[in-house]
Each structure stands twice: as C-alpha cells, then as structure tokens.
Short mmCIF file of C-alpha atoms and ligand atoms in Angstrom, two decimals:
data_model
loop_
_atom_site.label_atom_id
_atom_site.label_comp_id
_atom_site.label_asym_id
_atom_site.label_seq_id
_atom_site.Cartn_x
_atom_site.Cartn_y
_atom_site.Cartn_z
CA UNK W 1 -0.02 -0.56 -0.45
CA UNK W 2 1.68 3.25 -0.42
CA UNK W 3 0.27 7.24 0.44
CA UNK W 4 -3.19 8.94 -0.47
CA UNK W 5 -1.93 10.50 -4.46
CA UNK W 6 0.65 7.62 -5.17
CA UNK W 7 -0.79 3.92 -6.17
CA UNK W 8 3.26 3.53 -7.81
CA UNK W 9 3.13 0.13 -9.34
CA UNK W 10 0.47 -1.36 -6.80
CA UNK W 11 -1.73 -3.84 -9.49
CA UNK W 12 -5.31 -2.15 -8.48
CA UNK W 13 -9.07 -4.21 -9.97
CA UNK W 14 -11.92 -2.02 -10.18
CA UNK W 15 -15.77 -4.79 -10.23
CA UNK W 16 -18.04 -2.06 -12.05
CA UNK W 17 -15.27 -0.35 -13.92
CA UNK W 18 -17.18 0.87 -16.86
CA UNK W 19 -19.09 2.72 -14.30
CA UNK W 20 -19.89 6.47 -12.59
CA UNK W 21 -18.33 5.44 -9.42
CA UNK W 22 -16.54 2.33 -10.75
CA UNK W 23 -14.82 4.22 -13.47
CA UNK W 24 -13.92 7.83 -11.59
CA UNK W 25 -12.22 5.89 -9.19
CA UNK W 26 -10.49 3.43 -11.54
CA UNK W 27 -9.80 7.13 -13.81
CA UNK W 28 -7.66 8.77 -10.57
CA UNK W 29 -6.02 5.05 -9.52
CA UNK W 30 -4.19 5.76 -12.85
CA UNK W 31 -3.68 9.03 -12.71
CA UNK W 32 -2.16 7.58 -9.30
CA UNK W 33 0.49 4.85 -10.85
CA UNK W 34 -1.64 2.08 -10.29
CA UNK W 35 -1.92 -1.17 -12.85
CA UNK W 36 -5.43 -0.96 -13.43
CA UNK W 37 -7.98 -3.62 -14.11
CA UNK W 38 -10.99 -2.24 -15.25
CA UNK W 39 -13.90 -5.36 -14.67
CA UNK W 40 -17.12 -5.49 -16.14
CA UNK W 41 -19.98 -7.45 -17.10
CA UNK W 42 -20.49 -4.80 -19.55
CA UNK W 43 -16.86 -5.66 -21.68
CA UNK W 44 -17.47 -3.57 -24.43
CA UNK W 45 -17.65 -0.18 -22.12
CA UNK W 46 -14.70 -1.73 -19.89
CA UNK W 47 -12.62 -1.68 -22.50
CA UNK W 48 -13.25 1.97 -23.57
CA UNK W 49 -12.68 2.46 -19.99
CA UNK W 50 -9.49 0.81 -20.04
CA UNK W 51 -8.00 1.49 -23.26
CA UNK W 52 -8.78 5.41 -21.96
CA UNK W 53 -6.63 5.27 -18.76
CA UNK W 54 -4.40 2.70 -19.81
CA UNK W 55 -5.70 -0.16 -17.88
CA UNK W 56 -7.20 -4.22 -18.57
CA UNK W 57 -10.32 -4.46 -19.53
CA UNK W 58 -11.14 -8.05 -17.90
CA UNK W 59 -15.79 -9.70 -18.50
CA UNK W 60 -17.04 -10.21 -14.50
CA UNK W 61 -19.42 -11.51 -13.81
CA UNK W 62 -19.52 -11.15 -10.22
CA UNK W 63 -22.39 -13.05 -8.91
CA UNK W 64 -21.16 -15.87 -10.65
CA UNK W 65 -18.35 -17.64 -8.68
CA UNK W 66 -16.29 -19.36 -12.35
CA UNK W 67 -16.02 -15.63 -13.75
CA UNK W 68 -14.93 -14.57 -10.85
CA UNK W 69 -12.09 -16.61 -10.21
CA UNK W 70 -11.39 -16.67 -14.08
CA UNK W 71 -11.00 -11.96 -13.90
CA UNK W 72 -9.13 -12.76 -10.48
CA UNK W 73 -6.76 -14.68 -12.46
CA UNK W 74 -6.05 -12.69 -15.95
CA UNK W 75 -6.46 -9.90 -14.01
CA UNK W 76 -2.87 -11.28 -11.81
CA UNK W 77 -1.12 -12.84 -15.26
CA UNK W 78 -1.25 -9.82 -17.19
CA UNK W 79 -0.66 -7.33 -14.44
CA UNK W 80 0.97 -9.29 -10.51
CA UNK W 81 -0.66 -10.18 -7.30
CA UNK W 82 -3.59 -7.41 -6.28
CA UNK W 83 -2.61 -4.74 -3.85
CA UNK W 84 -6.33 -2.94 -4.27
CA UNK W 85 -10.21 -4.39 -4.21
CA UNK W 86 -12.49 -1.28 -4.81
CA UNK W 87 -16.63 -3.03 -5.45
CA UNK W 88 -18.63 -0.99 -6.87
CA UNK W 89 -19.85 -3.50 -9.00
CA UNK W 90 -24.35 -3.97 -8.05
CA UNK W 91 -27.68 -3.23 -9.23
CA UNK W 92 -31.20 -1.71 -7.80
CA UNK W 93 -32.67 -3.71 -10.73
CA UNK W 94 -36.29 -2.19 -10.13
CA UNK W 95 -37.93 -1.12 -7.01
CA UNK W 96 -40.93 -0.89 -5.08
CA UNK W 97 -43.18 -1.45 -1.75
CA UNK W 98 -41.91 -5.35 -1.01
CA UNK W 99 -45.31 -6.93 -0.42
CA UNK W 100 -45.25 -6.59 -4.62
CA UNK W 101 -41.64 -6.89 -5.65
CA UNK W 102 -40.95 -9.47 -7.87
CA UNK W 103 -38.92 -11.97 -5.98
CA UNK W 104 -36.50 -12.38 -9.21
CA UNK W 105 -36.27 -8.98 -9.00
CA UNK W 106 -35.22 -10.04 -5.56
CA UNK W 107 -33.37 -12.29 -6.25
CA UNK W 108 -31.37 -10.81 -9.02
CA UNK W 109 -30.16 -7.55 -7.08
CA UNK W 110 -29.48 -10.13 -4.09
CA UNK W 111 -27.42 -12.38 -6.81
CA UNK W 112 -25.55 -9.52 -7.46
CA UNK W 113 -24.50 -7.09 -4.54
CA UNK W 114 -24.33 -9.50 -1.95
CA UNK W 115 -23.76 -13.57 -2.71
CA UNK W 116 -21.38 -10.75 -5.42
CA UNK W 117 -19.74 -9.24 -2.31
CA UNK W 118 -19.11 -12.87 -1.04
CA UNK W 119 -17.60 -14.10 -3.40
CA UNK W 120 -15.41 -10.55 -4.75
CA UNK W 121 -13.70 -10.44 -0.82
CA UNK W 122 -13.26 -14.37 -1.31
CA UNK W 123 -11.12 -14.21 -4.03
CA UNK W 124 -9.22 -11.44 -3.94
CA UNK W 125 -8.88 -12.13 -0.49
CA UNK W 126 -7.42 -16.16 -1.18
CA UNK W 127 -5.38 -14.52 -3.99
CA UNK W 128 -3.75 -11.92 -1.41
CA UNK W 129 -2.86 -14.63 1.09
CA UNK W 130 -1.46 -16.45 -1.46
CA UNK W 131 0.77 -13.35 -3.08
CA UNK W 132 1.66 -12.63 0.45
CA UNK W 133 0.04 -9.24 -0.10
CA UNK W 134 -1.06 -6.54 2.83
CA UNK W 135 -3.88 -5.75 0.47
CA UNK W 136 -6.17 -2.76 0.76
CA UNK W 137 -10.39 -3.69 -0.50
CA UNK W 138 -12.98 -0.39 -0.01
CA UNK W 139 -16.57 -1.67 -1.41
CA UNK W 140 -19.55 0.47 -2.39
CA UNK W 141 -22.40 0.50 0.55
CA UNK W 142 -25.51 2.68 0.95
CA UNK W 143 -26.78 5.84 3.40
CA UNK W 144 -29.68 3.16 2.58
CA UNK W 145 -28.48 0.05 4.76
CA UNK W 146 -28.97 2.46 7.52
CA UNK W 147 -31.97 4.61 6.55
CA UNK W 148 -35.40 2.69 5.28
CA UNK W 149 -36.11 4.43 1.52
CA UNK W 150 -39.85 3.64 0.81
CA UNK W 151 -39.64 1.51 -2.46
CA UNK W 152 -36.08 0.13 -2.11
CA UNK W 153 -35.42 -2.26 0.70
CA UNK W 154 -34.86 -5.03 -1.88
CA UNK W 155 -31.49 -3.57 -2.47
CA UNK W 156 -31.08 -1.62 0.68
CA UNK W 157 -30.83 -4.87 2.32
CA UNK W 158 -28.78 -6.48 0.02
CA UNK W 159 -26.47 -3.84 1.27
CA UNK W 160 -27.52 -4.26 4.64
CA UNK W 161 -26.10 -7.94 4.10
CA UNK W 162 -23.08 -6.72 1.89
CA UNK W 163 -21.75 -4.08 5.36
CA UNK W 164 -21.92 -7.37 7.34
CA UNK W 165 -19.88 -9.14 5.55
CA UNK W 166 -17.31 -6.87 5.37
CA UNK W 167 -17.19 -5.91 9.12
CA UNK W 168 -16.59 -9.83 9.38
CA UNK W 169 -14.17 -10.42 6.52
CA UNK W 170 -11.30 -7.31 8.41
CA UNK W 171 -12.41 -9.24 11.29
CA UNK W 172 -10.53 -12.41 9.82
CA UNK W 173 -8.52 -11.12 7.56
CA UNK W 174 -6.43 -8.72 9.31
CA UNK W 175 -4.21 -11.48 11.58
CA UNK W 176 -3.02 -11.50 7.38
CA UNK W 177 -2.48 -7.49 6.91
CA UNK W 178 -4.69 -7.67 4.48
CA UNK W 179 -8.14 -4.35 5.84
CA UNK W 180 -11.57 -4.61 4.39
CA UNK W 181 -13.70 -1.42 4.40
CA UNK W 182 -16.56 0.89 2.45
CA UNK W 183 -18.21 4.51 1.82
CA UNK W 184 -21.86 4.11 2.02
CA UNK W 185 -23.10 7.18 0.24
CA UNK W 186 -26.05 8.72 -0.25
CA UNK W 187 -28.05 9.38 -4.18
CA UNK W 188 -25.28 10.46 -6.46
CA UNK W 189 -25.33 11.67 -9.95
CA UNK W 190 -24.20 8.11 -11.84
CA UNK W 191 -25.36 5.71 -14.78
CA UNK W 192 -27.33 4.25 -12.69
CA UNK W 193 -29.77 6.62 -11.11
CA UNK W 194 -28.98 10.10 -13.90
CA UNK W 195 -30.34 12.25 -11.82
CA UNK W 196 -29.00 15.34 -14.34
CA UNK W 197 -32.04 13.99 -16.56
CA UNK W 198 -34.18 13.55 -13.33
CA UNK W 199 -37.70 16.16 -12.85
CA UNK W 200 -37.81 18.04 -10.03
CA UNK W 201 -39.77 16.77 -8.60
CA UNK W 202 -37.90 13.26 -8.13
CA UNK W 203 -34.89 15.77 -7.40
CA UNK W 204 -36.24 17.37 -4.81
CA UNK W 205 -37.77 14.53 -2.96
CA UNK W 206 -33.81 14.08 -2.54
CA UNK W 207 -32.25 17.51 -1.60
CA UNK W 208 -34.36 18.15 0.61
CA UNK W 209 -33.21 14.78 2.48
CA UNK W 210 -29.52 15.96 2.96
CA UNK W 211 -28.45 18.67 4.68
CA UNK W 212 -25.58 19.51 2.56
CA UNK W 213 -28.22 20.46 0.09
CA UNK W 214 -26.71 18.73 -3.56
CA UNK W 215 -27.01 14.82 -4.87
CA UNK W 216 -23.25 14.08 -5.39
CA UNK W 217 -21.15 13.36 -8.20
CA UNK W 218 -18.73 10.61 -8.13
CA UNK W 219 -15.24 13.20 -7.62
CA UNK W 220 -17.33 13.54 -3.97
CA UNK W 221 -16.55 9.74 -3.36
CA UNK W 222 -12.65 9.21 -5.00
CA UNK W 223 -11.17 11.22 -2.38
CA UNK W 224 -12.39 9.18 0.70
CA UNK W 225 -11.96 5.85 -1.92
CA UNK W 226 -8.54 6.07 -2.49
CA UNK W 227 -8.04 6.98 1.51
CA UNK W 228 -9.17 3.91 2.65
CA UNK W 229 -7.12 1.53 -0.30
CA UNK W 230 -4.42 4.01 1.47
CA UNK W 231 -1.30 2.71 3.26
CA UNK W 232 -2.89 6.06 5.10
CA UNK W 233 -5.69 4.19 5.65
CA UNK W 234 -3.35 0.95 7.30
CA UNK W 235 -4.56 1.29 10.96
CA UNK W 236 -8.07 1.38 10.01
CA UNK W 237 -10.39 -1.49 9.40
CA UNK W 238 -13.82 -2.49 8.66
CA UNK W 239 -15.25 0.50 8.62
CA UNK W 240 -18.90 2.14 6.78
CA UNK W 241 -17.31 5.29 5.84
CA UNK W 242 -20.94 7.15 4.79
CA UNK W 243 -20.64 9.97 2.22
CA UNK W 244 -23.71 11.47 2.25
CA UNK W 245 -24.02 14.68 2.22
CA UNK W 246 -25.14 14.23 6.11
CA UNK W 247 -28.01 12.74 5.19
CA UNK W 248 -28.19 10.65 8.11
CA UNK W 249 -27.96 12.47 10.78
CA UNK W 250 -31.94 13.11 9.11
CA UNK W 251 -32.68 9.43 10.00
P1 LIG H 1 -23.77 2.34 -12.07
O1 LIG H 1 -24.24 1.13 -12.99
O2 LIG H 1 -22.47 3.62 -12.55
O3 LIG H 1 -22.05 1.62 -12.53
C1 LIG H 1 -21.97 0.07 -12.05
C2 LIG H 1 -21.63 -1.35 -12.85
O4 LIG H 1 -21.39 -2.16 -12.44
C3 LIG H 1 -21.80 -0.56 -13.91
O5 LIG H 1 -20.95 -0.91 -14.98
C4 LIG H 1 -22.40 -2.46 -14.71
O6 LIG H 1 -22.23 -3.24 -15.66
C5 LIG H 1 -21.61 -2.89 -13.46
N1 LIG H 1 -22.31 -4.86 -13.13
C6 LIG H 1 -23.29 -4.44 -13.40
N2 LIG H 1 -23.26 -5.57 -12.74
C7 LIG H 1 -22.51 -6.81 -12.25
C8 LIG H 1 -22.23 -8.25 -12.74
N3 LIG H 1 -22.78 -8.63 -12.47
N4 LIG H 1 -21.03 -7.70 -12.76
C9 LIG H 1 -19.64 -6.92 -12.92
N5 LIG H 1 -20.19 -6.04 -12.87
C10 LIG H 1 -21.18 -5.27 -13.07
O7 LIG H 1 -23.76 2.68 -11.39
P2 LIG H 1 -23.24 3.29 -9.21
O8 LIG H 1 -23.62 4.27 -9.19
O9 LIG H 1 -21.77 4.03 -10.16
O10 LIG H 1 -22.88 2.30 -8.56
C11 LIG H 1 -22.00 1.63 -8.00
C12 LIG H 1 -21.83 1.17 -6.67
O11 LIG H 1 -22.77 2.29 -5.57
C13 LIG H 1 -23.45 0.25 -6.71
O12 LIG H 1 -22.98 -0.85 -5.39
C14 LIG H 1 -24.55 1.68 -5.78
O13 LIG H 1 -25.15 0.42 -5.23
C15 LIG H 1 -23.37 1.64 -5.36
N6 LIG H 1 -24.45 2.87 -4.44
C16 LIG H 1 -24.75 3.94 -5.28
C17 LIG H 1 -25.35 5.41 -5.27
C18 LIG H 1 -26.09 6.20 -6.66
O14 LIG H 1 -27.03 7.09 -5.99
N7 LIG H 1 -25.86 6.14 -7.56
C19 LIG H 1 -26.05 5.45 -4.04
C20 LIG H 1 -25.34 4.92 -3.42
C21 LIG H 1 -24.43 3.44 -3.78
#
C-alpha cells in the first residue's frame, strides 16, 4: 500500500469499473500510477474505459463464482498480484414496496450485490493471502443500509448484508494484514440513477433529505475511496464510512 496520491505500481482491481463511481475510481487510480484492471459485466464499456486510462479490461459477472475466479486470474497473470480491490459493481434492479416486489427482482439484486460481494471478497482475499500481499479492499455500500427509503427495501437489504460481510472479512483478514472497508454514499449522479436528467420533483425528494443540499457526484467519493485503499488508512479496517452530505443525521 502507498500513501494517498500515489499508487505507483500497485495492481488495483476495480469491479464495475466501467460505471459511474467505478470509472471515476479507476481513472483516479491510473492517474496515480496504479496498474488498473477495469472489471465489468459490460465488456465493451470496460474496454473503452480501460483503453482511455491505460488499464486492462476484464469481463466479470460478480455473481458467478467461475467468472470471478477467471477475472481475478486474468488480472493477476497480466498485471501481477492484486494490492487493492475497489468493489463498485452493483444494481438496483427495479423497485417498489416489498409486499408487491417480484421475487425475481429480489433474487437478481441479491445475486449481484450480496452474493457478488461474498464471491469477490473471498477470491481476492485468497489471492492476496497466497501472494503474501497486505492489501486493501474498499466496497461501495449505501446510506440506504442504515436509513430506508420506501421502494428500495430489496436493494438496501443487500447493502446491509454487504456491511455484515465487510465487518466479518475485516476481522478475519486482519491477521493477514488485509484491510476491508466501505464507503456508504447517499444519492450519486451516475448512469445508475441519472439524476442529471431527473424531473425537479424527483431531485427535490432527495436533496431535501441532504443537509449539504445536493446530490453527490462520483468525484465527491473518490478521495475517501483512495484514502481507504491507501497506506494512510493503515489502522482503519471494518469501517463503513458515510459520504452522504449529512443525510443520515436526519435518520
Ligand atoms: P453504475 O450503474 O454507473 O455502475 C455499476 C457498474 O456495475 C456498471 O458498469 C455495470 O455494468 C456493472 N455491473 C452490474 N452488474 C454487474 C455484475 N454482475 N458483474 C460485474 N459488473 C456489474 O452505478 P454506480 O452508481 O456507479 O454504482 C456503483 C456502486 O455504488 C453500486 O454498488 C451502487 O449500489 C452503489 N451506490 C450508488 C449510489 C448512487 O446513487 N448512484 C448510491 C449509493 C450506493
């Protein structure tokens, strides 16, 4: 691990690396000298982003154990042992009150967000242990894991489950010198949410809940993700850090 601002020669594996938050983190890591694997279900977008930042595109379905194992091996063979995992791959997959939510939506979102977090954490942890790397993992949780919004219960439950996995992994992996943390954003303007194209009433619903008064951009999250991935956070593990403009102060 290296200090904030420099990830010189560090191999960073970014899931969802073609997405809004993952893409911004992948770019920031590459700018700071990391060798970045841009791992994403959308292989075309991963290739486009990897080409742009000088990274390696890797196809990945984070909910599939074989795909996860293959992607970690591809990145390791091409770039070297993984030092940093930033796990941003995630979906909302639909919405609605739990009493009407199709079970298929629940299963799809659980598979990607919850099962996927287990699979990628396990695979990267074992790769780090095998290589003797004292690495860092940063997951993207959600403020919704702590404070519910009607219609998002299925998604928020996967993020609460993810938080439990992160805390257990942090405890279990500490003896290997591997740290596991997360940031928990409030609403962020990305392709997932498309707030920049949202009608004013939808924007107002969210901004009124945020004391700092605005929707985040991926750039608002990047410094905290880099911090947790870096040696400057060497004594921090098992933390779920809200980056939410104060939203959780309102419950
Ligand atoms: P995004 O849709 O822009 O990016 C998500 C990326 O994950 C996409 O590139 C997508 O192709 C990829 N992906 C989807 N399923 C995958 C799978 N099975 N395997 C591998 N890759 C897969 O979304 P984003 O807003 O950047 O979200 C990133 C993370 O941040 C997610 O975990 C999301 O839950 C979390 N988050 C987002 C917000 C928000 O408001 N945008 C708020 C809180 C938390």
